[in-house]
Every structure is written in structure tokens, then in C-alpha cells.
GROMACS .gro file of C-alpha atoms in nm:
model
  426
    1MET     CA    1   0.014   0.003   0.037
    2ARG     CA    2   0.187   0.325  -0.123
    3ASP     CA    3   0.063   0.728   0.003
    4ARG     CA    4   0.045   0.953  -0.316
    5SER     CA    5   0.349   0.994  -0.369
    6GLY     CA    6   0.499   0.618  -0.384
    7THR     CA    7   0.616   0.619  -0.014
    8ILE     CA    8   0.567   0.204   0.071
    9LEU     CA    9   0.330   0.225   0.370
   10TYR     CA   10   0.209  -0.171   0.464
   11VAL     CA   11   0.310  -0.472   0.349
   12GLY     CA   12   0.060  -0.781   0.367
   13LYS     CA   13   0.007  -1.096   0.142
   14ALA     CA   14  -0.386  -1.276   0.136
   15ARG     CA   15  -0.512  -1.605  -0.038
   16ASP     CA   16  -0.851  -1.318  -0.137
   17LEU     CA   17  -0.708  -0.989  -0.216
   18ALA     CA   18  -1.011  -0.861  -0.308
   19LYS     CA   19  -1.167  -0.904  -0.002
   20ARG     CA   20  -0.850  -0.814   0.230
   21VAL     CA   21  -0.805  -0.517   0.076
   22ALA     CA   22  -1.211  -0.464   0.090
   23SER     CA   23  -1.239  -0.462   0.506
   24TYR     CA   24  -0.972  -0.172   0.472
   25PHE     CA   25  -1.266   0.067   0.302
   26ALA     CA   26  -1.528  -0.053   0.442
   27ASN     CA   27  -1.720   0.026   0.821
   28ARG     CA   28  -1.402   0.242   0.869
   29SER     CA   29  -1.596   0.290   1.169
   30GLY     CA   30  -1.478  -0.032   1.374
   31HIS     CA   31  -1.119   0.046   1.228
   32SER     CA   32  -0.835   0.111   1.520
   33VAL     CA   33  -0.654   0.413   1.542
   34LYS     CA   34  -0.357   0.277   1.288
   35VAL     CA   35  -0.618   0.158   1.047
   36ALA     CA   36  -0.790   0.463   1.017
   37ALA     CA   37  -0.461   0.606   0.975
   38LEU     CA   38  -0.340   0.366   0.710
   39VAL     CA   39  -0.600   0.397   0.544
   40ALA     CA   40  -0.664   0.753   0.566
   41SER     CA   41  -0.351   0.745   0.415
   42ILE     CA   42  -0.335   0.468   0.122
   43HIS     CA   43  -0.327   0.673  -0.270
   44HIS     CA   44  -0.218   0.353  -0.446
   45ILE     CA   45  -0.161  -0.050  -0.402
   46ASP     CA   46   0.022  -0.321  -0.573
   47TYR     CA   47   0.042  -0.687  -0.536
   48LEU     CA   48   0.246  -0.987  -0.605
   49PRO     CA   49   0.115  -1.287  -0.721
   50THR     CA   50   0.318  -1.618  -0.527
   51ALA     CA   51   0.298  -1.946  -0.602
   52SER     CA   52   0.139  -2.056  -0.290
   53GLU     CA   53   0.007  -1.878   0.056
   54ARG     CA   54   0.386  -2.015   0.214
   55GLU     CA   55   0.599  -1.865  -0.020
   56ALA     CA   56   0.358  -1.565   0.056
   57LEU     CA   57   0.409  -1.551   0.395
   58ILE     CA   58   0.795  -1.563   0.351
   59MET     CA   59   0.786  -1.284   0.050
   60GLU     CA   60   0.616  -1.075   0.324
   61GLN     CA   61   0.886  -1.089   0.578
   62GLY     CA   62   1.169  -1.019   0.327
   63LEU     CA   63   0.989  -0.719   0.183
   64ILE     CA   64   0.877  -0.586   0.600
   65ARG     CA   65   1.258  -0.635   0.712
   66LYS     CA   66   1.415  -0.445   0.374
   67LEU     CA   67   1.153  -0.153   0.308
   68GLN     CA   68   1.052  -0.126   0.726
   69PRO     CA   69   0.685   0.044   0.618
   70HIS     CA   70   0.591   0.320   0.872
   71PHE     CA   71   0.274   0.099   0.971
   72ASN     CA   72   0.394  -0.283   0.943
   73THR     CA   73   0.524  -0.339   1.336
   74MET     CA   74   0.502  -0.762   1.245
   75TRP     CA   75   0.916  -0.861   1.205
   76ARG     CA   76   1.002  -0.570   1.359
   77ASP     CA   77   1.258  -0.780   1.581
   78ASP     CA   78   1.410  -0.944   1.224
   79LYS     CA   79   1.267  -1.234   1.388
   80SER     CA   80   1.226  -1.484   1.142
   81TYR     CA   81   1.071  -1.881   1.043
   82PRO     CA   82   1.257  -2.196   1.221
   83TYR     CA   83   1.421  -2.476   1.119
   84VAL     CA   84   1.524  -2.794   1.142
   85LYS     CA   85   1.871  -2.852   1.206
   86LEU     CA   86   2.142  -3.136   1.186
   87THR     CA   87   2.414  -3.156   1.370
   88TRP     CA   88   2.600  -3.297   1.181
   89LYS     CA   89   3.014  -3.250   1.150
   90GLU     CA   90   2.940  -3.442   1.540
   91ASP     CA   91   3.038  -3.788   1.559
   92TYR     CA   92   2.682  -3.807   1.758
   93PRO     CA   93   2.443  -3.511   1.550
   94ARG     CA   94   2.118  -3.412   1.709
   95LEU     CA   95   1.835  -3.253   1.567
   96PHE     CA   96   1.655  -2.974   1.753
   97PHE     CA   97   1.443  -2.624   1.561
   98THR     CA   98   1.606  -2.303   1.531
   99ARG     CA   99   1.581  -1.964   1.377
  100LYS     CA  100   1.943  -1.883   1.293
  101VAL     CA  101   2.143  -2.075   1.012
  102VAL     CA  102   2.557  -2.038   1.022
  103ARG     CA  103   2.785  -2.256   0.824
  104ASP     CA  104   2.904  -2.502   1.118
  105GLY     CA  105   2.926  -2.775   0.881
  106SER     CA  106   2.534  -2.844   1.021
  107LYS     CA  107   2.232  -2.939   0.759
  108TYR     CA  108   1.944  -2.753   0.765
  109PHE     CA  109   1.598  -2.745   0.689
  110GLY     CA  110   1.306  -2.562   0.596
  111PRO     CA  111   1.164  -2.290   0.622
  112TYR     CA  112   0.893  -2.412   0.853
  113PRO     CA  113   0.628  -2.070   0.870
  114ASN     CA  114   0.394  -2.366   1.052
  115VAL     CA  115   0.650  -2.543   1.306
  116THR     CA  116   0.393  -2.649   1.568
  117PRO     CA  117   0.255  -3.003   1.326
  118VAL     CA  118   0.643  -3.016   1.203
  119ARG     CA  119   0.750  -3.030   1.598
  120ARG     CA  120   0.405  -3.246   1.644
  121LEU     CA  121   0.551  -3.455   1.381
  122LEU     CA  122   0.934  -3.477   1.497
  123ARG     CA  123   0.839  -3.548   1.877
  124TYR     CA  124   0.547  -3.890   1.714
  125LEU     CA  125   0.872  -3.967   1.492
  126TRP     CA  126   1.140  -3.995   1.786
  127LYS     CA  127   0.866  -4.137   2.059
  128GLN     CA  128   0.872  -4.446   1.821
  129HIS     CA  129   1.169  -4.481   1.716
  130LEU     CA  130   1.194  -4.393   1.382
  131PHE     CA  131   1.460  -4.145   1.501
  132PRO     CA  132   1.562  -4.172   1.756
  133LEU     CA  133   1.904  -3.901   1.818
  134ARG     CA  134   1.950  -3.791   2.126
  135PRO     CA  135   1.762  -3.530   2.193
  136CYS     CA  136   2.058  -3.368   2.439
  137ARG     CA  137   2.288  -3.127   2.387
  138TYR     CA  138   2.621  -3.324   2.658
  139GLU     CA  139   2.905  -3.259   2.368
  140PHE     CA  140   3.073  -3.600   2.333
  141SER     CA  141   3.345  -3.753   2.029
  142GLU     CA  142   3.389  -4.040   2.022
  143LYS     CA  143   3.713  -4.028   2.109
  144ASN     CA  144   3.628  -3.821   2.411
  145PRO     CA  145   3.264  -3.986   2.586
  146LEU     CA  146   3.088  -3.893   2.793
  147PRO     CA  147   3.169  -3.995   3.196
  148LEU     CA  148   2.887  -4.250   3.273
  149GLU     CA  149   2.801  -4.020   3.587
  150LYS     CA  150   2.681  -3.719   3.437
  151ALA     CA  151   2.503  -4.028   3.195
  152LYS     CA  152   2.307  -4.169   3.433
  153GLN     CA  153   2.209  -3.825   3.545
  154CYS     CA  154   1.999  -3.801   3.197
  155LEU     CA  155   1.620  -3.931   3.203
  156TYR     CA  156   1.616  -4.061   2.882
  157TYR     CA  157   1.926  -4.298   2.897
  158HIS     CA  158   1.722  -4.431   3.208
  159THR     CA  159   1.352  -4.464   3.047
  160ARG     CA  160   1.523  -4.608   2.707
  161GLU     CA  161   1.435  -4.313   2.506
  162CYS     CA  162   1.735  -4.280   2.372
  163PRO     CA  163   2.016  -4.478   2.203
  164ALA     CA  164   2.236  -4.360   2.445
  165PRO     CA  165   2.520  -4.344   2.257
  166CYS     CA  166   2.721  -4.135   2.543
  167VAL     CA  167   2.787  -4.493   2.699
  168GLY     CA  168   2.857  -4.672   2.410
  169ARG     CA  169   2.437  -4.901   2.357
  170ILE     CA  170   2.458  -4.769   1.982
  171ASN     CA  171   2.829  -4.772   1.754
  172LYS     CA  172   2.912  -4.500   1.499
  173SER     CA  173   2.808  -4.622   1.257
  174ASP     CA  174   2.484  -4.762   1.327
  175TYR     CA  175   2.407  -4.432   1.511
  176ARG     CA  176   2.538  -4.235   1.207
  177GLN     CA  177   2.251  -4.477   0.931
  178ILE     CA  178   1.981  -4.370   1.199
  179ALA     CA  179   2.133  -3.935   1.170
  180LYS     CA  180   2.129  -4.005   0.754
  181GLU     CA  181   1.769  -4.201   0.712
  182ALA     CA  182   1.643  -3.898   0.926
  183GLU     CA  183   1.782  -3.644   0.728
  184LEU     CA  184   1.624  -3.834   0.385
  185PHE     CA  185   1.327  -3.815   0.538
  186LEU     CA  186   1.348  -3.419   0.598
  187ARG     CA  187   1.483  -3.364   0.280
  188GLY     CA  188   1.104  -3.522   0.153
  189LYS     CA  189   1.188  -3.906   0.076
  190PHE     CA  190   0.935  -4.040   0.278
  191ARG     CA  191   0.666  -4.179  -0.010
  192PRO     CA  192   0.664  -4.496   0.194
  193LEU     CA  193   0.595  -4.365   0.509
  194LEU     CA  194   0.300  -4.124   0.403
  195VAL     CA  195   0.159  -4.456   0.210
  196SER     CA  196   0.124  -4.670   0.547
  197TRP     CA  197  -0.026  -4.416   0.751
  198GLU     CA  198  -0.281  -4.303   0.508
  199LYS     CA  199  -0.395  -4.697   0.547
  200GLU     CA  200  -0.367  -4.760   0.846
  201MET     CA  201  -0.615  -4.424   0.894
  202LYS     CA  202  -0.812  -4.554   0.693
  203GLU     CA  203  -0.780  -4.887   0.904
  204ALA     CA  204  -0.786  -4.735   1.234
  205SER     CA  205  -1.121  -4.533   1.143
  206ALA     CA  206  -1.291  -4.806   1.000
  207ALA     CA  207  -1.250  -4.998   1.380
  208GLN     CA  208  -1.412  -4.631   1.504
  209ASN     CA  209  -1.037  -4.531   1.660
  210TYR     CA  210  -1.076  -4.236   1.603
  211GLU     CA  211  -0.834  -4.102   1.845
  212ARG     CA  212  -0.549  -4.247   1.646
  213ALA     CA  213  -0.697  -4.166   1.337
  214GLY     CA  214  -0.681  -3.799   1.351
  215LEU     CA  215  -0.324  -3.810   1.537
  216LEU     CA  216  -0.232  -3.983   1.162
  217ARG     CA  217  -0.390  -3.757   1.015
  218ASP     CA  218  -0.233  -3.480   1.166
  219ASN     CA  219   0.082  -3.633   1.119
  220LEU     CA  220  -0.001  -3.637   0.746
  221GLU     CA  221  -0.104  -3.281   0.746
  222ALA     CA  222   0.235  -3.220   0.854
  223LEU     CA  223   0.400  -3.425   0.599
  224LYS     CA  224   0.258  -3.236   0.328
  225HIS     CA  225   0.340  -2.919   0.499
  226MET     CA  226   0.704  -3.021   0.533
  227ASP     CA  227   0.734  -3.127   0.200
  228GLU     CA  228   0.565  -2.817   0.047
  229ARG     CA  229   0.858  -2.684  -0.193
  230VAL     CA  230   0.987  -2.346  -0.187
  231THR     CA  231   1.157  -2.141  -0.433
  232ILE     CA  232   1.404  -1.931  -0.245
  233ARG     CA  233   1.554  -1.622  -0.390
  234GLN     CA  234   1.736  -1.368  -0.255
  235ILE     CA  235   1.527  -1.043  -0.350
  236GLU     CA  236   1.737  -0.784  -0.376
  237LEU     CA  237   1.533  -0.375  -0.387
  238SER     CA  238   1.628  -0.345  -0.738
  239ASP     CA  239   1.433  -0.643  -0.869
  240ILE     CA  240   1.097  -0.568  -0.583
  241VAL     CA  241   1.072  -0.251  -0.750
  242GLY     CA  242   1.075  -0.379  -1.111
  243ARG     CA  243   0.840  -0.679  -1.018
  244VAL     CA  244   0.544  -0.401  -0.900
  245ASP     CA  245   0.600  -0.142  -1.163
  246ARG     CA  246   0.511  -0.400  -1.315
  247SER     CA  247   0.232  -0.530  -1.179
  248ARG     CA  248   0.117  -0.172  -1.143
  249ALA     CA  249   0.126  -0.142  -1.529
  250VAL     CA  250  -0.117  -0.431  -1.619
  251THR     CA  251  -0.337  -0.261  -1.355
  252GLU     CA  252  -0.273   0.055  -1.510
  253LEU     CA  253  -0.350  -0.062  -1.845
  254GLN     CA  254  -0.676  -0.233  -1.680
  255LYS     CA  255  -0.831   0.105  -1.615
  256VAL     CA  256  -0.739   0.252  -1.957
  257LEU     CA  257  -0.867  -0.008  -2.144
  258GLY     CA  258  -1.180  -0.070  -1.965
  259LEU     CA  259  -1.084  -0.441  -1.878
  260ALA     CA  260  -1.347  -0.607  -1.710
  261ARG     CA  261  -1.011  -0.775  -1.529
  262PRO     CA  262  -0.619  -0.756  -1.490
  263PRO     CA  263  -0.432  -0.762  -1.797
  264VAL     CA  264  -0.256  -1.074  -1.706
  265ARG     CA  265  -0.212  -1.312  -2.015
  266ILE     CA  266  -0.141  -1.068  -2.241
  267GLU     CA  267  -0.071  -1.264  -2.692
  268CYS     CA  268   0.037  -1.041  -2.961
  269PHE     CA  269   0.100  -1.070  -3.321
  270ASP     CA  270   0.330  -0.927  -3.576
  271ILE     CA  271   0.330  -0.948  -4.010
  272SER     CA  272   0.694  -0.951  -4.153
  273HIS     CA  273   0.808  -1.007  -4.491
  274PHE     CA  274   1.016  -0.859  -4.771
  275GLN     CA  275   0.821  -0.644  -5.064
  276GLY     CA  276   0.550  -0.948  -4.991
  277THR     CA  277   0.752  -1.273  -5.013
  278GLU     CA  278   0.812  -1.517  -4.727
  279THR     CA  279   0.484  -1.366  -4.568
  280VAL     CA  280   0.570  -1.453  -4.127
  281ALA     CA  281   0.415  -1.376  -3.884
  282SER     CA  282   0.463  -1.419  -3.485
  283MET     CA  283   0.266  -1.429  -3.154
  284VAL     CA  284   0.403  -1.367  -2.870
  285ALA     CA  285   0.335  -1.441  -2.478
  286PHE     CA  286   0.336  -1.228  -2.121
  287ASP     CA  287   0.239  -1.346  -1.856
  288ARG     CA  288   0.235  -0.990  -1.533
  289GLY     CA  289   0.463  -0.791  -1.768
  290GLU     CA  290   0.693  -1.045  -1.793
  291PRO     CA  291   0.769  -1.207  -2.118
  292LYS     CA  292   0.725  -1.653  -2.154
  293LYS     CA  293   0.864  -1.733  -2.429
  294GLU     CA  294   0.755  -2.087  -2.391
  295ASP     CA  295   0.480  -1.976  -2.532
  296TYR     CA  296   0.590  -1.746  -2.818
  297ARG     CA  297   0.476  -1.884  -3.121
  298LYS     CA  298   0.567  -1.826  -3.542
  299PHE     CA  299   0.316  -1.913  -3.852
  300LYS     CA  300   0.362  -1.991  -4.201
  301ILE     CA  301   0.169  -1.762  -4.403
  302LYS     CA  302  -0.101  -1.990  -4.608
  303THR     CA  303  -0.345  -1.818  -4.766
  304VAL     CA  304  -0.193  -1.525  -4.879
  305ARG     CA  305  -0.004  -1.402  -5.216
  306GLY     CA  306   0.120  -1.063  -5.184
  307ILE     CA  307   0.073  -0.790  -5.004
  308ASP     CA  308  -0.169  -0.760  -4.759
  309ASP     CA  309  -0.051  -0.744  -4.389
  310PHE     CA  310  -0.451  -0.713  -4.325
  311ALA     CA  311  -0.561  -1.041  -4.451
  312SER     CA  312  -0.196  -1.193  -4.264
  313MET     CA  313  -0.295  -1.041  -3.953
  314GLY     CA  314  -0.712  -1.192  -3.993
  315GLU     CA  315  -0.492  -1.493  -4.095
  316VAL     CA  316  -0.226  -1.633  -3.783
  317VAL     CA  317  -0.482  -1.446  -3.578
  318GLY     CA  318  -0.880  -1.706  -3.690
  319ARG     CA  319  -0.531  -2.020  -3.664
  320ARG     CA  320  -0.446  -1.877  -3.271
  321TYR     CA  321  -0.786  -1.885  -3.160
  322ARG     CA  322  -0.938  -2.139  -3.314
  323ARG     CA  323  -0.672  -2.376  -3.263
  324LEU     CA  324  -0.707  -2.312  -2.850
  325ARG     CA  325  -1.110  -2.338  -2.898
  326ASP     CA  326  -1.065  -2.665  -3.039
  327GLU     CA  327  -0.832  -2.755  -2.749
  328LYS     CA  328  -1.039  -2.627  -2.495
  329LYS     CA  329  -0.741  -2.435  -2.353
  330PRO     CA  330  -0.779  -2.056  -2.200
  331LEU     CA  331  -0.783  -1.767  -2.404
  332PRO     CA  332  -0.554  -1.466  -2.330
  333ASP     CA  333  -0.672  -1.196  -2.085
  334LEU     CA  334  -0.606  -0.940  -2.414
  335VAL     CA  335  -0.505  -0.980  -2.720
  336LEU     CA  336  -0.250  -0.676  -2.863
  337ILE     CA  337  -0.172  -0.600  -3.202
  338ASP     CA  338   0.084  -0.456  -3.358
  339GLY     CA  339  -0.053  -0.233  -3.672
  340GLY     CA  340  -0.314   0.015  -3.704
  341LYS     CA  341  -0.658   0.021  -3.766
  342GLY     CA  342  -0.680  -0.216  -4.052
  343GLN     CA  343  -0.476  -0.510  -3.845
  344LEU     CA  344  -0.752  -0.432  -3.592
  345GLN     CA  345  -1.051  -0.522  -3.717
  346ALA     CA  346  -0.872  -0.808  -3.953
  347ALA     CA  347  -0.791  -0.959  -3.624
  348ILE     CA  348  -1.148  -0.847  -3.475
  349GLU     CA  349  -1.314  -1.017  -3.770
  350ALA     CA  350  -1.118  -1.341  -3.785
  351ILE     CA  351  -1.206  -1.404  -3.427
  352LYS     CA  352  -1.550  -1.334  -3.458
  353ASN     CA  353  -1.578  -1.566  -3.685
  354VAL     CA  354  -1.395  -1.850  -3.438
  355ILE     CA  355  -1.545  -1.718  -3.068
  356PRO     CA  356  -1.926  -1.869  -3.115
  357ARG     CA  357  -2.151  -1.517  -3.039
  358GLY     CA  358  -2.361  -1.690  -2.815
  359ARG     CA  359  -2.023  -1.682  -2.548
  360GLN     CA  360  -1.914  -1.331  -2.610
  361ARG     CA  361  -1.790  -1.037  -2.403
  362GLY     CA  362  -1.535  -0.877  -2.333
  363ILE     CA  363  -1.374  -0.547  -2.434
  364HIS     CA  364  -1.627  -0.497  -2.704
  365PRO     CA  365  -1.980  -0.613  -2.800
  366GLY     CA  366  -1.917  -0.909  -3.055
  367LEU     CA  367  -1.580  -1.017  -2.902
  368LYS     CA  368  -1.498  -1.256  -2.666
  369ILE     CA  369  -1.188  -1.192  -2.617
  370PRO     CA  370  -1.000  -0.763  -2.551
  371ILE     CA  371  -0.805  -0.686  -2.811
  372ALA     CA  372  -0.632  -0.381  -2.858
  373ALA     CA  373  -0.384  -0.239  -3.142
  374LEU     CA  374  -0.063   0.018  -3.123
  375ALA     CA  375   0.064   0.125  -3.389
  376LYS     CA  376   0.392   0.248  -3.461
  377ARG     CA  377   0.404   0.615  -3.574
  378GLU     CA  378   0.231   0.827  -3.304
  379GLU     CA  379   0.255   0.494  -3.049
  380GLU     CA  380  -0.129   0.539  -3.035
  381ILE     CA  381  -0.439   0.250  -2.880
  382PHE     CA  382  -0.654   0.189  -3.137
  383LEU     CA  383  -1.011   0.004  -3.064
  384PRO     CA  384  -1.323  -0.175  -3.209
  385GLY     CA  385  -1.574   0.047  -3.197
  386ARG     CA  386  -1.372   0.363  -3.125
  387GLU     CA  387  -1.288   0.589  -3.345
  388GLU     CA  388  -1.011   0.835  -3.098
  389PRO     CA  389  -0.732   0.588  -3.043
  390ILE     CA  390  -0.597   0.681  -2.652
  391ARG     CA  391  -0.257   0.820  -2.625
  392LEU     CA  392  -0.079   0.780  -2.302
  393PRO     CA  393   0.182   1.017  -2.186
  394MET     CA  394   0.532   0.901  -2.321
  395ASP     CA  395   0.663   0.791  -1.909
  396SER     CA  396   0.386   0.563  -1.909
  397PRO     CA  397   0.386   0.240  -1.759
  398ALA     CA  398   0.097   0.086  -1.918
  399MET     CA  399   0.258   0.298  -2.226
  400HIS     CA  400   0.561   0.082  -2.125
  401LEU     CA  401   0.468  -0.223  -2.105
  402VAL     CA  402   0.242  -0.285  -2.425
  403GLN     CA  403   0.516  -0.084  -2.639
  404TYR     CA  404   0.718  -0.392  -2.491
  405VAL     CA  405   0.500  -0.672  -2.582
  406ARG     CA  406   0.465  -0.524  -2.922
  407ASP     CA  407   0.862  -0.470  -3.064
  408GLU     CA  408   0.967  -0.807  -2.846
  409ALA     CA  409   0.660  -0.964  -3.115
  410HIS     CA  410   0.780  -0.748  -3.405
  411ARG     CA  411   1.113  -0.882  -3.331
  412PHE     CA  412   1.108  -1.251  -3.252
  413ALA     CA  413   0.861  -1.199  -3.661
  414VAL     CA  414   1.219  -1.065  -3.783
  415THR     CA  415   1.403  -1.330  -3.696
  416PHE     CA  416   1.185  -1.489  -3.825
  417HIS     CA  417   1.104  -1.416  -4.176
  418ARG     CA  418   1.517  -1.383  -4.163
  419GLN     CA  419   1.591  -1.673  -4.097
  420ARG     CA  420   1.398  -1.847  -4.363
  421ARG     CA  421   1.485  -1.606  -4.606
  422ALA     CA  422   1.849  -1.730  -4.523
  423ASN     CA  423   1.726  -2.083  -4.562
  424ASN     CA  424   1.554  -2.020  -4.880
  425CYS     CA  425   1.860  -1.843  -5.095
  426CYS     CA  426   2.131  -2.123  -4.988
   0.00000   0.00000   0.00000
């Protein structure tokens, strides 16, 4: 959340952004003094999509620590999420939770934002003697064992919940094998255990042993939480600014074009030829303001002879969305055409012929897919059914985005055209 000058006021996360944002502006009389002051200062809201709720938690923490927004109070103490630490350099490794990751030869697993079920699961596994690593903090090694008098003071020594490597009940090799199995488990190699627990849970439920079934259910949930993959990356301030700017550009473009939803997925088309020969087309795809190169497509023009950019544009647009329709794949949030009114109208007619009228909705009556064209000469945006083009400021984030998308489509088309000419001249 930013003020009028662009200063970041607050960083938060939510599963449902619409509900979360609405909660700030509804029922203002019930707000605390802090929230009321925040709402009064908000001028703009940016958002960053994440792959999972867990990644959102970690990103939120990083952003708050880096940016220190005025209205954020959590994590000001530099608190971090807990990891599981395996003290691998010790002769007899231990397993415990820590919030500090240091280069001491230990192995770290996590982080775990929701630590309670993981802690409970590890305790359960230890009690069941699946990974009975020593819980004590005594310092000893194979060469320097713990004095027997001190070992006898340990409760776990007497209850035999610990294998007691301190007094030689287990040799170093066997003990480190247990530690190795614990490491594999923490790296996600627990498929056999997961299958076994799922079967046992069903059997316990069928026998009406609901306490046992509930315990196994909680353990399974903890396993899934531990196995959730998170992409951890170093977040630089410049990268944050770049992602926020792209988010702002997408939001501004939605407003400028009057779209029902943000143009998260944009597909852009361009035509390239040399005096009407070797005519080809390109389609580039952008997701959240960034190129998605694995979705780029090349087209050889099949039905048009000579110089006819309008007909060529109609052909490739029709081919693209006929295929998406037949394969029942999702349509983009916006189609962008490199050209002016003529290219735009050709693309509109192609889409009308492909998408049944009964399903049409969007930026213009008779279209299902929102569509616009960007003309090079004056950098004007043309829309269906609108006589006058839209002229955006050259420093507008939305203008930067459509220029980036259009220029990438042009580059891709020209590259393909040159490849074709080079292949045919030899």
C-alpha cells in the first residue's frame, strides 16, 4: 500500500486480495487508530502473485525487513522462521529447531512458517523410535565419551528413549545411519511412510479408533507441509521495484482499456515480409508483464499472396484462437495487434468467425477476447468501436508495457523472417 508520493506504507498478504482490500475500506468506524490512519493515507495498492501461501509468508517477511514500512509492526525484531537443524559434524548428530542458519557444517531443512505440526510430527517419530537421535545437549565424541556418572543423570538414559551413544549402547556407524535416514526423511524421501500412514488411518477410522485416526491425519498434514516446495531466492530492492512496476503497469492498462479483469496474460501478433515474399507472423506471450518465451509461436502465411498485412493478420489470429478453442485451452486476457485500424479490424473479424457469438463478452460487443492495436508512428492505441485512439504519456507504465510487448513481437517476427530468407537463398 502506497501513499500519493509512492512511499510504501504497509506490506501484507492474503489468500483473497479482493476481500482483504475491501475490509480496509468497509465499516471504517470499527477501525483502530492505526488502521484508520493507514486507510486515510492509501493512494495506490500494488500486488505480487506468489506460488503458494507459504511463499507469500516468506516474501512478506523479506519485504517488511527490507523496506521497513511505517505501518508494519510484525518482524521489526528481525524474527525469522524456524528451520530443523541436523548437527552433521558431530560424531553423534542431534536434531532440533533453530531460527539461525550458520555455516557450521550442519544440515538445515525448512523454513517452516507453520512450525507446530512439524514439531509435533518430529516428536512423534522420535517417540516411535523411527529416528531416535539423542535429545541432550551434552558435548562428547567417539574419542571423548561422556562420563558414566553424568550419563546416569539423564532421564532418557533410564527410560531407554535415547539409544545412549554417550555410553556405547550404539556404535558410531549405526547411530549415523539413523541420522542419515532422518536426513532423507527431511529431504522429502518419505513416500513409504506416507502410504503406510494413509492405510493405517483408514483402518483406524473403520475400526472407530478415531483418536488414532486423528493423530495419523495430523501427521499426514505435517508431512505435506514439510514437503511443500518453496522457491527461495535473494530479493534485491531493484527486483522488488521491477516486479511492482510491472504489476502497476498491468493494473493501469486494465483501467485505460476498460477491461473487466487485469490483462495478466497478453498475446501479441506481428507480420513480417520483404516486398510481399516469405511472409511470416509471430505471436509472443506475456504473463504478469514478463515474457513467457516457451509460449511464443511462429506462423508461415498459407492463404495470402503478395502484400496484404490485413489478410495475413486475420489468418494467423484465426488460426491461433481456432486451435485454442478446439483444444479447450484458456483464452488470453488481452490480444494486442502490432498495427493500426486495418490490422485491428482484420483480427476482430477473425475472432468473430472462431468464437461463437453466444459466448462473447469483453471489451466490445461481439467479442469474447479483449483486443487492442498499437500503431508505431504515433504510439496510439486503437480499440474496437472507438473512433479516436488512446494516447498515453510516454512515461506511463501501461505505455511502457504495451511497447515492450509490441517490440518483442516485432523482434521475434523479423528474426523468423530472416531465418526463412537465409534458408531459401542457399
